[in-house]
Structures are given as C-alpha cells and as structure tokens.
JSON list of C-alpha atoms in Angstrom, two decimals:
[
{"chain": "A", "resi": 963, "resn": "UNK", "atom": "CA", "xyz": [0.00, 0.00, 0.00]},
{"chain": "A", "resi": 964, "resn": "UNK", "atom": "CA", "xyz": [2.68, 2.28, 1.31]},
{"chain": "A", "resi": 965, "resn": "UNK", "atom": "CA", "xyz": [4.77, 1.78, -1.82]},
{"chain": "A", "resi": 966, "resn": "UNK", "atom": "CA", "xyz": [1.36, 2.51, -4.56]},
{"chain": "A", "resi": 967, "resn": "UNK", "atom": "CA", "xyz": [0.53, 5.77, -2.37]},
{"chain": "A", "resi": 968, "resn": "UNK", "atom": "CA", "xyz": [4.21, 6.51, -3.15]},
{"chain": "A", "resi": 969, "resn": "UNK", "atom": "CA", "xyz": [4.08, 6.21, -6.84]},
{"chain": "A", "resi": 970, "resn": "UNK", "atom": "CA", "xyz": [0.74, 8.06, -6.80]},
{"chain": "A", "resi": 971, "resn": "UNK", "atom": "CA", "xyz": [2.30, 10.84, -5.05]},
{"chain": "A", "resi": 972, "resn": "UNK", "atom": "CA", "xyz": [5.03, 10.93, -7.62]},
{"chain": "A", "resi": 973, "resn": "UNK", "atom": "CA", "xyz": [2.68, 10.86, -10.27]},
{"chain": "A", "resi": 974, "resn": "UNK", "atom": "CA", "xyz": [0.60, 13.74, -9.33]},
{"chain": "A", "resi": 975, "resn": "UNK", "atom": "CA", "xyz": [3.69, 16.19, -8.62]},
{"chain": "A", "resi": 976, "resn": "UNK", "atom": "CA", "xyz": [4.69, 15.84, -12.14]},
{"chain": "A", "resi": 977, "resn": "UNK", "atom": "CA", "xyz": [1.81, 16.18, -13.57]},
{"chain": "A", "resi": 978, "resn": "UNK", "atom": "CA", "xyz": [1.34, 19.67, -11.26]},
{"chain": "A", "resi": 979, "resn": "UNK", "atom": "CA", "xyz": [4.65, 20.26, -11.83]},
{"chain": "A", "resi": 980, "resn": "UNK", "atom": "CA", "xyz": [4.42, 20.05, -15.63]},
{"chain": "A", "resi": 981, "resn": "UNK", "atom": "CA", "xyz": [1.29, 22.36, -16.06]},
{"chain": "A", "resi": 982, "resn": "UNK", "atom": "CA", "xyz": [2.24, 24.85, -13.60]},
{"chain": "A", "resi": 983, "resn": "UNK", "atom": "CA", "xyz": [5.68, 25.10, -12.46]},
{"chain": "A", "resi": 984, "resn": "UNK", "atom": "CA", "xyz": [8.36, 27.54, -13.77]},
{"chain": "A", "resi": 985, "resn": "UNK", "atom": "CA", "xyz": [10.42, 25.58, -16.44]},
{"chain": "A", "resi": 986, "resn": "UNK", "atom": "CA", "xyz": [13.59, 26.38, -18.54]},
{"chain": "A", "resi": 987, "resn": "UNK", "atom": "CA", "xyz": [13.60, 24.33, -21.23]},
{"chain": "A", "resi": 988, "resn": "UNK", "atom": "CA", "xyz": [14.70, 24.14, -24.81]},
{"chain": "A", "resi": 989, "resn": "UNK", "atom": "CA", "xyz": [14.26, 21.91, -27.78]},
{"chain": "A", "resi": 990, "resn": "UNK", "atom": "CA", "xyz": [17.22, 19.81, -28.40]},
{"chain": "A", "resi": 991, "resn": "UNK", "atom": "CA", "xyz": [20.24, 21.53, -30.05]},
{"chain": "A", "resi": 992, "resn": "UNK", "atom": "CA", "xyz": [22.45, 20.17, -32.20]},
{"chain": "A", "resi": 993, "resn": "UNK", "atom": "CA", "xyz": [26.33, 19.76, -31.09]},
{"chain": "A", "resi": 994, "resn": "UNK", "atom": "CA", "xyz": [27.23, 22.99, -33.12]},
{"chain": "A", "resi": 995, "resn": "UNK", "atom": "CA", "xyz": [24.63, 25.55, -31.98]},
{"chain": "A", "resi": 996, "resn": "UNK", "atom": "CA", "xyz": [25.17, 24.09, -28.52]},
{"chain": "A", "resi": 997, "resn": "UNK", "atom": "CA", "xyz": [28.79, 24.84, -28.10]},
{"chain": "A", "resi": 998, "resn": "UNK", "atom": "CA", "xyz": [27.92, 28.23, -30.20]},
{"chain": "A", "resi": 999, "resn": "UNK", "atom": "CA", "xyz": [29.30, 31.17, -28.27]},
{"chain": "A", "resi": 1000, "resn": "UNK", "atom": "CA", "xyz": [29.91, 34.00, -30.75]},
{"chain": "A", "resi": 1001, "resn": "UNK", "atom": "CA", "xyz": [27.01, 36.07, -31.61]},
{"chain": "A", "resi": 1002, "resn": "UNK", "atom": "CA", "xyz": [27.14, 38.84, -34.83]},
{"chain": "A", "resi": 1003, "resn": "UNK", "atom": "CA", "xyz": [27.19, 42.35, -33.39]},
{"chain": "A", "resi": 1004, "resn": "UNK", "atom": "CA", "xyz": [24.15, 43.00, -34.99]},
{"chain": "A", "resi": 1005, "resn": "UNK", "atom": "CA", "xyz": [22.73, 40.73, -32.47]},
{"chain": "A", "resi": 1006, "resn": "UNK", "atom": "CA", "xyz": [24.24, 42.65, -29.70]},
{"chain": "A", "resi": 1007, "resn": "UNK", "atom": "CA", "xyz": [22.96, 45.86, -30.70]},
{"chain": "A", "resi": 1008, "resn": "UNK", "atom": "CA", "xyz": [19.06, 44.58, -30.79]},
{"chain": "A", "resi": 1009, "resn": "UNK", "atom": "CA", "xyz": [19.48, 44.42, -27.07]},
{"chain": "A", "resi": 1010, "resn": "UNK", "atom": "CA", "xyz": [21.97, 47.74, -26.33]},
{"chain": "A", "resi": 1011, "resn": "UNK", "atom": "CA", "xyz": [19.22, 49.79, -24.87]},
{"chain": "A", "resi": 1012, "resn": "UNK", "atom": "CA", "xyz": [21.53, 52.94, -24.35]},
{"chain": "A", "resi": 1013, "resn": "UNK", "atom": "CA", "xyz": [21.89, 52.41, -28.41]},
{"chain": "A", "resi": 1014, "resn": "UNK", "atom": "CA", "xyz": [18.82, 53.82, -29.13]},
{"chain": "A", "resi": 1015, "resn": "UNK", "atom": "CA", "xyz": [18.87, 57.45, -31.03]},
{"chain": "A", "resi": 1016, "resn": "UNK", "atom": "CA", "xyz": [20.06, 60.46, -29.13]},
{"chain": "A", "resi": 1017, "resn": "UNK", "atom": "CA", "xyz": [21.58, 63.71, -29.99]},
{"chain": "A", "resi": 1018, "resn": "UNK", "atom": "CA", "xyz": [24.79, 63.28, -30.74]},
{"chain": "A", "resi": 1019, "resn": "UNK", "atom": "CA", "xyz": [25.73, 66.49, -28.18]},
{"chain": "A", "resi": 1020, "resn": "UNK", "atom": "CA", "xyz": [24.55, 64.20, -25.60]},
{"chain": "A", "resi": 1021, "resn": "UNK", "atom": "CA", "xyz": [25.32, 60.53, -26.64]},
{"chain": "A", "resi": 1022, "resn": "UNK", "atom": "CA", "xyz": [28.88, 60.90, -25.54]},
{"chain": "A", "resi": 1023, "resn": "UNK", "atom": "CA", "xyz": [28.27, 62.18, -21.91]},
{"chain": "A", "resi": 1024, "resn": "UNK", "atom": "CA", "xyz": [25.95, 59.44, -21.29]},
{"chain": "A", "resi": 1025, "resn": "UNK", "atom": "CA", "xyz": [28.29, 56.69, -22.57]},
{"chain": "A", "resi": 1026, "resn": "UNK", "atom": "CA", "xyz": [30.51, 57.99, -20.11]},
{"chain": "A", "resi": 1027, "resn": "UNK", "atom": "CA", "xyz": [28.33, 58.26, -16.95]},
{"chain": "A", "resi": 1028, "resn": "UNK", "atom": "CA", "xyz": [26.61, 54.68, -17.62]},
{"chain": "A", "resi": 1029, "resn": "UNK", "atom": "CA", "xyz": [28.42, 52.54, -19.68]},
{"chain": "A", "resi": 1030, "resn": "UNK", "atom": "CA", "xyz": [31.26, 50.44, -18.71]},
{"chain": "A", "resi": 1031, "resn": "UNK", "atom": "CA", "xyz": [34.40, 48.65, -20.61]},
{"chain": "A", "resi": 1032, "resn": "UNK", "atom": "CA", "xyz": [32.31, 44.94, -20.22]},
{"chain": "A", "resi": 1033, "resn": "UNK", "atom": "CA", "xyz": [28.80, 44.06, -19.70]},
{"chain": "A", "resi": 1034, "resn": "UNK", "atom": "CA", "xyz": [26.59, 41.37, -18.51]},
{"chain": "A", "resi": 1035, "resn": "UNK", "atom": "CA", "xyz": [23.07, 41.15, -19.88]},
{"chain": "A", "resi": 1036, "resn": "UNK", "atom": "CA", "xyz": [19.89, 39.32, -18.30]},
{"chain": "A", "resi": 1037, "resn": "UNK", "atom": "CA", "xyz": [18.26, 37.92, -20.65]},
{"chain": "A", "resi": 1038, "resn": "UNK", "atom": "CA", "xyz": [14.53, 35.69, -21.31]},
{"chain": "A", "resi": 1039, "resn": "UNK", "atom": "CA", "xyz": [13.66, 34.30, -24.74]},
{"chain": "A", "resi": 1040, "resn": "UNK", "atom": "CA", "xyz": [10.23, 31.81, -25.82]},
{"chain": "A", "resi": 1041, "resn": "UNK", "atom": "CA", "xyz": [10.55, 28.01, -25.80]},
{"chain": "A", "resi": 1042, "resn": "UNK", "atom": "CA", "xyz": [8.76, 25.03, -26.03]},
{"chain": "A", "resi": 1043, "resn": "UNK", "atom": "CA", "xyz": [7.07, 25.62, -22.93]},
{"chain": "A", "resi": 1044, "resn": "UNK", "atom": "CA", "xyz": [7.39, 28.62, -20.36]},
{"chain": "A", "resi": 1045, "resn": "UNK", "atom": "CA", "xyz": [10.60, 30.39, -21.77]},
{"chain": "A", "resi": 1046, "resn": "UNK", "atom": "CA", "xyz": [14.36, 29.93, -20.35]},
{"chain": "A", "resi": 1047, "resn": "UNK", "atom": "CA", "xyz": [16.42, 32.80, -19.01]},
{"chain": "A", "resi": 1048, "resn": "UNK", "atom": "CA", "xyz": [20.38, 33.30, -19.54]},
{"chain": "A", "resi": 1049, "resn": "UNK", "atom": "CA", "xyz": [23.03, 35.26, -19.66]},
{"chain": "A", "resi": 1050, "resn": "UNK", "atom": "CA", "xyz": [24.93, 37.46, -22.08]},
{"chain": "A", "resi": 1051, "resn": "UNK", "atom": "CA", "xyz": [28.63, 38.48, -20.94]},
{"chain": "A", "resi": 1052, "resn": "UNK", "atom": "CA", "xyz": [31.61, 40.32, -22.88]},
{"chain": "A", "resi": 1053, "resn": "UNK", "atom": "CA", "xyz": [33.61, 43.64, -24.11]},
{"chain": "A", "resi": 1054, "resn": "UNK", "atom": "CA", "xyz": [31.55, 46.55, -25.61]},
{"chain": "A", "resi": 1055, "resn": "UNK", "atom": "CA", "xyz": [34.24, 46.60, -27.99]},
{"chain": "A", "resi": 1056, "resn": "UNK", "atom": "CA", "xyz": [34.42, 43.21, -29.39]},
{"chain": "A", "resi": 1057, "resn": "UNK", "atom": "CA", "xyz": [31.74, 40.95, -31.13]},
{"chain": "A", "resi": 1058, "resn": "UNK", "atom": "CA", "xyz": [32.59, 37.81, -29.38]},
{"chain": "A", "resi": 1059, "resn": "UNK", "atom": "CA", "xyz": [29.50, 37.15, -26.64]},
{"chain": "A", "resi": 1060, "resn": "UNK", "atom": "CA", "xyz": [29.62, 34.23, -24.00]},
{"chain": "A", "resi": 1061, "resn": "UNK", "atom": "CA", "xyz": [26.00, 32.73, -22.95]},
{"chain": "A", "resi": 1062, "resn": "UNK", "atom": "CA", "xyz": [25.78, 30.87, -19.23]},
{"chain": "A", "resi": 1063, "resn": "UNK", "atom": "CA", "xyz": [22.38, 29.35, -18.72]},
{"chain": "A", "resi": 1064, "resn": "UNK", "atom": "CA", "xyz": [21.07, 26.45, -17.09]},
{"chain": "A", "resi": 1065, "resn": "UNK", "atom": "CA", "xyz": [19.28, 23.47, -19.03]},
{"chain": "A", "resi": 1066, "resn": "UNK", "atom": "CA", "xyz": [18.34, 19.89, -19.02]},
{"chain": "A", "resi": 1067, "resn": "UNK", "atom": "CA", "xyz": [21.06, 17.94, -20.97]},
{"chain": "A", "resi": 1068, "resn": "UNK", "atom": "CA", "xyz": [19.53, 16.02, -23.96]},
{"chain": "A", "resi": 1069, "resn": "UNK", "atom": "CA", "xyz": [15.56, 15.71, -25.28]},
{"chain": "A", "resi": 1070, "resn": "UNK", "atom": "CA", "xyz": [11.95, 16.21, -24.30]},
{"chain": "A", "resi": 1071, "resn": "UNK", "atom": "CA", "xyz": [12.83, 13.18, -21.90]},
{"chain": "A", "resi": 1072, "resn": "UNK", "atom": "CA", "xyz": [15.16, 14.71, -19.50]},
{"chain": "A", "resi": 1073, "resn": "UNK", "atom": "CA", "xyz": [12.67, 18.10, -19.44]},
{"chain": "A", "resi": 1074, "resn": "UNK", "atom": "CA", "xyz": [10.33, 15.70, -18.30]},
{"chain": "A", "resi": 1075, "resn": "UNK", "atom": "CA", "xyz": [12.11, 13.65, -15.99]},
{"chain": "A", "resi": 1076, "resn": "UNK", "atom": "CA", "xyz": [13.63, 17.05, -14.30]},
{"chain": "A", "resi": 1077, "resn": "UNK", "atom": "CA", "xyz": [9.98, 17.71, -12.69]},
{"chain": "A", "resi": 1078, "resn": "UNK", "atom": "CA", "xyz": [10.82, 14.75, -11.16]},
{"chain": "A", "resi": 1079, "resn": "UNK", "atom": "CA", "xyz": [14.37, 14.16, -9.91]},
{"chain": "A", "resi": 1080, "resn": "UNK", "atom": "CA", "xyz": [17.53, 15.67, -10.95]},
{"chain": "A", "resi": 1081, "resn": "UNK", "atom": "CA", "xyz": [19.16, 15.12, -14.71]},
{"chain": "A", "resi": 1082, "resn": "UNK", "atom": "CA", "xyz": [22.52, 16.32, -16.04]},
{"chain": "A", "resi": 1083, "resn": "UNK", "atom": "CA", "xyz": [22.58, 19.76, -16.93]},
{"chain": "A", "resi": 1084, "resn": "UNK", "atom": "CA", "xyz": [24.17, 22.26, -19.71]},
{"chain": "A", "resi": 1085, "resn": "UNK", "atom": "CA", "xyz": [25.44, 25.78, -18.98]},
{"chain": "A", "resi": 1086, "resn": "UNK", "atom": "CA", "xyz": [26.76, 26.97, -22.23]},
{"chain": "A", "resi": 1087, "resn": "UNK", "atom": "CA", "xyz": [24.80, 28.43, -25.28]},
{"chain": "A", "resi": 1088, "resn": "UNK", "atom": "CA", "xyz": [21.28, 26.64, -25.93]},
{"chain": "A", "resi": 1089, "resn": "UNK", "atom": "CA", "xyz": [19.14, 26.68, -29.62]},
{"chain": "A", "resi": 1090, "resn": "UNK", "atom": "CA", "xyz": [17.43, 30.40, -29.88]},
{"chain": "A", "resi": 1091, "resn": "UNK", "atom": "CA", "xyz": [20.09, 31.86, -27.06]},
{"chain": "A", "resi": 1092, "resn": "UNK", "atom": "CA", "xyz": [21.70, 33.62, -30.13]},
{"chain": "A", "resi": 1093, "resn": "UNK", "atom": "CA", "xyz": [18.50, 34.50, -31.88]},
{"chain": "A", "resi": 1094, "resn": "UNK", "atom": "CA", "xyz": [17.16, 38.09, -31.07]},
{"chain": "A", "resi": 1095, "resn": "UNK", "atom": "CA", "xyz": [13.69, 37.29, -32.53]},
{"chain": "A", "resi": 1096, "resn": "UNK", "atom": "CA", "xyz": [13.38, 34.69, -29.41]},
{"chain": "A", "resi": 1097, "resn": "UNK", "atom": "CA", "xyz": [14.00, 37.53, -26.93]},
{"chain": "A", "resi": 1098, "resn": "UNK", "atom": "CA", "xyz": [11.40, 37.92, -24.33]},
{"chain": "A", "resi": 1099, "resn": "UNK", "atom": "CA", "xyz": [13.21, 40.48, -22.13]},
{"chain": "A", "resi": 1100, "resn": "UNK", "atom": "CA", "xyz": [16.53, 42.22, -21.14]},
{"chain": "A", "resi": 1101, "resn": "UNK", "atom": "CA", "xyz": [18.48, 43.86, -18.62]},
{"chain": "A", "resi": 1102, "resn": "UNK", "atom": "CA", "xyz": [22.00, 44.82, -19.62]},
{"chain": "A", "resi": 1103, "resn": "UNK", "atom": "CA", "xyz": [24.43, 46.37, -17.14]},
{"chain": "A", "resi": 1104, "resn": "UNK", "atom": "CA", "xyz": [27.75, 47.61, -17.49]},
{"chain": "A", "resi": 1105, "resn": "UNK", "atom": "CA", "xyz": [31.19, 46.85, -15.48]},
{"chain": "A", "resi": 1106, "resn": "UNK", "atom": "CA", "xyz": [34.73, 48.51, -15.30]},
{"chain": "A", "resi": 1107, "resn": "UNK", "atom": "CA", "xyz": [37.16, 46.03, -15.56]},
{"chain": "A", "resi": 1108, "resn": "UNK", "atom": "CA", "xyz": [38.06, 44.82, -12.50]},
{"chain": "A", "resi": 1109, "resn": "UNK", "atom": "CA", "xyz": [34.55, 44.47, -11.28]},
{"chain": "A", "resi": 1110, "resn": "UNK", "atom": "CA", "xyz": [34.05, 42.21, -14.89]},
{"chain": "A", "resi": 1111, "resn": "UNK", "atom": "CA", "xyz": [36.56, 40.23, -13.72]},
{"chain": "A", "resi": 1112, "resn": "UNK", "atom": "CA", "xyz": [35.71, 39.36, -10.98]},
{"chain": "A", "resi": 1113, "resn": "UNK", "atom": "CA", "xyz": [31.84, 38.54, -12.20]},
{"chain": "A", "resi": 1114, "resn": "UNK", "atom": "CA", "xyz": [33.17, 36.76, -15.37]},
{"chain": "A", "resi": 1115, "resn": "UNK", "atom": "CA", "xyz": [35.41, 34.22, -12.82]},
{"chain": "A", "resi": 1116, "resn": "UNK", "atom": "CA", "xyz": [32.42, 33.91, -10.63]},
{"chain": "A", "resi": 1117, "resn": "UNK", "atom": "CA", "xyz": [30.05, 32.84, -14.46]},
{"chain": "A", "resi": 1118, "resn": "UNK", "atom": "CA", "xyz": [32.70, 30.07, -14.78]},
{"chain": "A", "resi": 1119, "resn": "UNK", "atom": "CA", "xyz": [32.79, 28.46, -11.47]},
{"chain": "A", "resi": 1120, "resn": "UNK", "atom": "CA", "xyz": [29.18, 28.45, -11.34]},
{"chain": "A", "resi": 1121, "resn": "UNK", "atom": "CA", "xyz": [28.67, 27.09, -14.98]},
{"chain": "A", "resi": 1122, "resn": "UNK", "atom": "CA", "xyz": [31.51, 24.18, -13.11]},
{"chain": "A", "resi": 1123, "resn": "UNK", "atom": "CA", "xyz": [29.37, 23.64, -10.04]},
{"chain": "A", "resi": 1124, "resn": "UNK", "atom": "CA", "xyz": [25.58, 23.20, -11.50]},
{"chain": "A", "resi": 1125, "resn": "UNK", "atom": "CA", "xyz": [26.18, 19.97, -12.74]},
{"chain": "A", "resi": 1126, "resn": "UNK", "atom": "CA", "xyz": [22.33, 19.09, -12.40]},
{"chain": "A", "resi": 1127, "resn": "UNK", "atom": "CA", "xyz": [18.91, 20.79, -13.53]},
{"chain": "A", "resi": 1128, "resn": "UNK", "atom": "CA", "xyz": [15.99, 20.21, -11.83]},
{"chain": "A", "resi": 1129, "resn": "UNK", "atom": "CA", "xyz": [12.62, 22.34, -12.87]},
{"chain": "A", "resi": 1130, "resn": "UNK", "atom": "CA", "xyz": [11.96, 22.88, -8.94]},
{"chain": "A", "resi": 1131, "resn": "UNK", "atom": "CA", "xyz": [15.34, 23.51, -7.21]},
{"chain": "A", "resi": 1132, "resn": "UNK", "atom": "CA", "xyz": [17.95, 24.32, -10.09]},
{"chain": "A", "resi": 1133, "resn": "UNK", "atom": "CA", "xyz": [16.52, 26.04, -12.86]},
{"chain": "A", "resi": 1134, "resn": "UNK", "atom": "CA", "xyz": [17.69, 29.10, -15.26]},
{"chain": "A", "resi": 1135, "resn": "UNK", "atom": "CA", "xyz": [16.12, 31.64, -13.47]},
{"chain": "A", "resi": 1136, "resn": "UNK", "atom": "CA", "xyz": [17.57, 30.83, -10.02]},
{"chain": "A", "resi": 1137, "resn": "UNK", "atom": "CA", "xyz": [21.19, 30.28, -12.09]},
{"chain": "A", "resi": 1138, "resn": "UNK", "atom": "CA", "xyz": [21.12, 33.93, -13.50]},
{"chain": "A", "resi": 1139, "resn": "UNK", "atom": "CA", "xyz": [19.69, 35.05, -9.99]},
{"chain": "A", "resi": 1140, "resn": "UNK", "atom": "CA", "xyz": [22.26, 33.41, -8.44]},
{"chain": "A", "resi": 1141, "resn": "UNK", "atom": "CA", "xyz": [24.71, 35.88, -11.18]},
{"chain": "A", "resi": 1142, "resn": "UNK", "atom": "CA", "xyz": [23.07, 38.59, -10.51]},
{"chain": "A", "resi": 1143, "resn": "UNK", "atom": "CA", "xyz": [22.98, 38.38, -6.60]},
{"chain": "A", "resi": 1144, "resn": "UNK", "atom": "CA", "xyz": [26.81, 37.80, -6.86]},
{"chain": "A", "resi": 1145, "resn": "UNK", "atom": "CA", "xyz": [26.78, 41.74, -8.98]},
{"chain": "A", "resi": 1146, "resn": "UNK", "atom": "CA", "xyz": [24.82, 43.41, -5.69]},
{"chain": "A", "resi": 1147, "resn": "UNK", "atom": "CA", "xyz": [21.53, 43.52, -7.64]},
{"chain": "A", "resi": 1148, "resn": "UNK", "atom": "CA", "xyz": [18.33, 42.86, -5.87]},
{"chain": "A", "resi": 1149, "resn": "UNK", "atom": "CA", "xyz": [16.53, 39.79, -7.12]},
{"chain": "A", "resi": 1150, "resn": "UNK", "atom": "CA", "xyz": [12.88, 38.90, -7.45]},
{"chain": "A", "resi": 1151, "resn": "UNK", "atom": "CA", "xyz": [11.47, 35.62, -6.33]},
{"chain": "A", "resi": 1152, "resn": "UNK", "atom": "CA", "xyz": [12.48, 32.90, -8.60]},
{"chain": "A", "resi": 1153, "resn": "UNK", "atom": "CA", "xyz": [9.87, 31.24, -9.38]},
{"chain": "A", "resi": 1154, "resn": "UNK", "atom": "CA", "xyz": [7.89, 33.11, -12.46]},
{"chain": "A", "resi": 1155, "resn": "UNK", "atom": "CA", "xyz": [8.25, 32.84, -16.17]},
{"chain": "A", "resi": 1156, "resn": "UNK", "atom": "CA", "xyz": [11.93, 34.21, -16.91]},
{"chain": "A", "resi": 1157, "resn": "UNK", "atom": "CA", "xyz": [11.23, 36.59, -19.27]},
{"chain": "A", "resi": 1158, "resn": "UNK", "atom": "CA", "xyz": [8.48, 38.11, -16.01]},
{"chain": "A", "resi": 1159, "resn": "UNK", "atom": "CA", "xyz": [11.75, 37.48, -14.08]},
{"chain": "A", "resi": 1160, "resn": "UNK", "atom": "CA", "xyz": [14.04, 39.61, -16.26]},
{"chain": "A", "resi": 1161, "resn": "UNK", "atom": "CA", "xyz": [11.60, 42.19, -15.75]},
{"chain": "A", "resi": 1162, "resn": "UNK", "atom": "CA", "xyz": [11.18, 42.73, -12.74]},
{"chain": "A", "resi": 1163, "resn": "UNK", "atom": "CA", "xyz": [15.03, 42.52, -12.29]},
{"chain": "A", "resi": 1164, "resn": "UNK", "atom": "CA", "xyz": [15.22, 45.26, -14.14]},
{"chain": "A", "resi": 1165, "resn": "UNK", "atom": "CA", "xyz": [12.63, 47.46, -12.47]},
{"chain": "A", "resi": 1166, "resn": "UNK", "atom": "CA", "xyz": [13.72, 46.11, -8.86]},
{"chain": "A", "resi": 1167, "resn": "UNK", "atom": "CA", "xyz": [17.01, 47.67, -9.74]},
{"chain": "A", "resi": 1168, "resn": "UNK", "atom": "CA", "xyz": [16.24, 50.82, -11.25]},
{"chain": "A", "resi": 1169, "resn": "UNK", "atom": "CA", "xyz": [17.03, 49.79, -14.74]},
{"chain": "A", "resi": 1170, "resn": "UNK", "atom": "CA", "xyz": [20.45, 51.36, -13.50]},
{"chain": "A", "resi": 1171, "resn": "UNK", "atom": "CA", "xyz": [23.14, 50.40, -16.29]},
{"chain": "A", "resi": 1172, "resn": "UNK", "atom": "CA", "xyz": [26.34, 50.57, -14.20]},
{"chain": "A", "resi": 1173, "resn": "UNK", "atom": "CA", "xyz": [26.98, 48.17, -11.28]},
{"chain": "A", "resi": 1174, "resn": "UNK", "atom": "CA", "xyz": [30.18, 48.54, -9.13]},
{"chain": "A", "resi": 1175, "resn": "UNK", "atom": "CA", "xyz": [30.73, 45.38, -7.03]},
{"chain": "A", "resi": 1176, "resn": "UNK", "atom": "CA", "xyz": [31.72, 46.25, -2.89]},
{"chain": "A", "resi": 1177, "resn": "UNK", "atom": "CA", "xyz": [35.43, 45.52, -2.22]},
{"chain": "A", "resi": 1178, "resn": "UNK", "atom": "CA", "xyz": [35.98, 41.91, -1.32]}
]
C-alpha cells in the first residue's frame, strides 16, 4: 500500500509540476549551436538599450556616466514551454559574446524527468540563445574592468558547479539570480516565467546600467 501511495504521489507532482511550475527548457540543439558562443554584433545591438537614437551632443556624456568597458546582460527568450532565461557576458568593444544558462542535458525526456528528480545539466549556449527574434526580455548592465573580472570568474565556477537541472530547485532563473545576486543587484522571487523574471530585475534595480561590485 505504502509503496502505490508513493508512486501516486510521484505521479501527481509531475503532472502539477508540468502544467504549472516555472520551467527552462529548450528543444534539443544540435552539437554545433550548442557549443555556439559567438554572436554577430548586430545581435548585440538589438538588445543595447543605451543604443537607441540620441543627440549626438549628448550621446557621448551618457556613454561615459553609464556605460562600462564589459557588460553582462539578463536575458529571457520563448521556448517550447514557459521560456528559459540566460546570460549574455563580454567587451563593448568586441563581437565575441559568451552565454551561461542552465538546461536539461539532452531531449523532451530529460525536461520531463527534471519535474521529477535531478538530470545532467548544460550551462553553455542553448538553440534560440543567439536568436534576437526569441528575446522575451533584457536587462544589460555595465562593469569597469576589475569588477568584470571578478563577475566573469564567478560565471565560470558556477557554470563548473551546476552539474544538475531540476525544474523545482535548479533552474535558469535561479542560475542567472544566483549571477546577478553575486553583482549586488536585488533579485525577485524565482519562481515566475523568466522573461516576467528579467523584468522585474530590471525594475527592482532601477534599470540602472552601471553596477560597481563592494570591495571583497
């Protein structure tokens, strides 16, 4: 008895957790787009929000008081089912873009067993990360140097340490909460559709472009 309560249990969390629980999923991607890291420029500008037409008297001074050398930008796109949030991170000056995100590793199967238990994960560039038709919502913020540094080494260990995905505990919005928590940003609750998520990040914080990290 014990052990067909137990399987009923099981059952009816996934199904809950299937129709109504914040997922980050994406259809399968092929080897190449999923170790994909380079986006065209023309990419990067959809998303530049302090590109956007000003006088040219004034377009200088406010490159200076809000932009920074590097950036990292929050971002949300559509998917099969409730979206997936990521990151953008680079140089203003170059073309080359790196993408962090959190995703089940392999098919539909994995999605669906990750409202379940815990599968293996990817944290590089997913299929549509690189597409600015996909984009949902974004929040770009700027970084001198040293502060870049620092948040670009911090990208890398956690990409190391989130070996696992799981729709309720370790999912893409609480992996680019987790970034932007690190960055001194205040974070909304985790647990909405990412590209809601990106969105209130940004309003939570101001839309301010230019983050300075407190001394270590």
């Amino acid at each position: 008895m014990t052990n067909k309560a137990n399987r009923s249990g099981s059952c009816i969390l996934a199904g809950f957790a299937l129709a109504a629980m914040l997922s980050c999923t994406t259809p399968s991607a092929s080897a190449h787009e999923a170790s994909k890291r380079v986006a065209d420029a023309n990419a990067l500008a959809t998303t530049d929000t302090a590109s956007r037409p000003q006088p040219q008297s004034t377009r200088r001074s406010v490159a200076r008081a809000e932009k920074g050398p590097y950036y990292v930008d929050f971002r949300a796109r559509t998917a099969a089912s409730w979206g997936h949030a990521f990151v953008w991170y680079g140089k203003t000056s170059e073309r080359a873009v790196e993408v962090a995100g959190l995703t089940p590793a392999g098919d539909t199967l994995a999605y669906v067993l990750g409202h379940i238990t815990f599968v293996p994960s990817e944290t590089g560039a997913s299929y549509g990360d690189l597409d600015p038709e996909y984009l949902t919502a974004s929040y770009r913020v700027y970084l001198n140097e040293a502060d870049a540094m620092r948040v670009f080494a911090y990208i890398k260990k956690l990409q190391a340490n989130s070996p696992v995905w799981n729709a309720e505990t370790a999912n893409c919005t609480g992996f680019i909460g987790d970034i932007a928590e690190f960055m001194g940003l205040q974070v909304p609750n985790r647990w909405q559709r990412p590209e809601n998520f990106v969105s209130r990040l940004k309003e939570m914080n101001g839309g301010r472009q230019m983050v300075r990290l407190s001394a270590e």
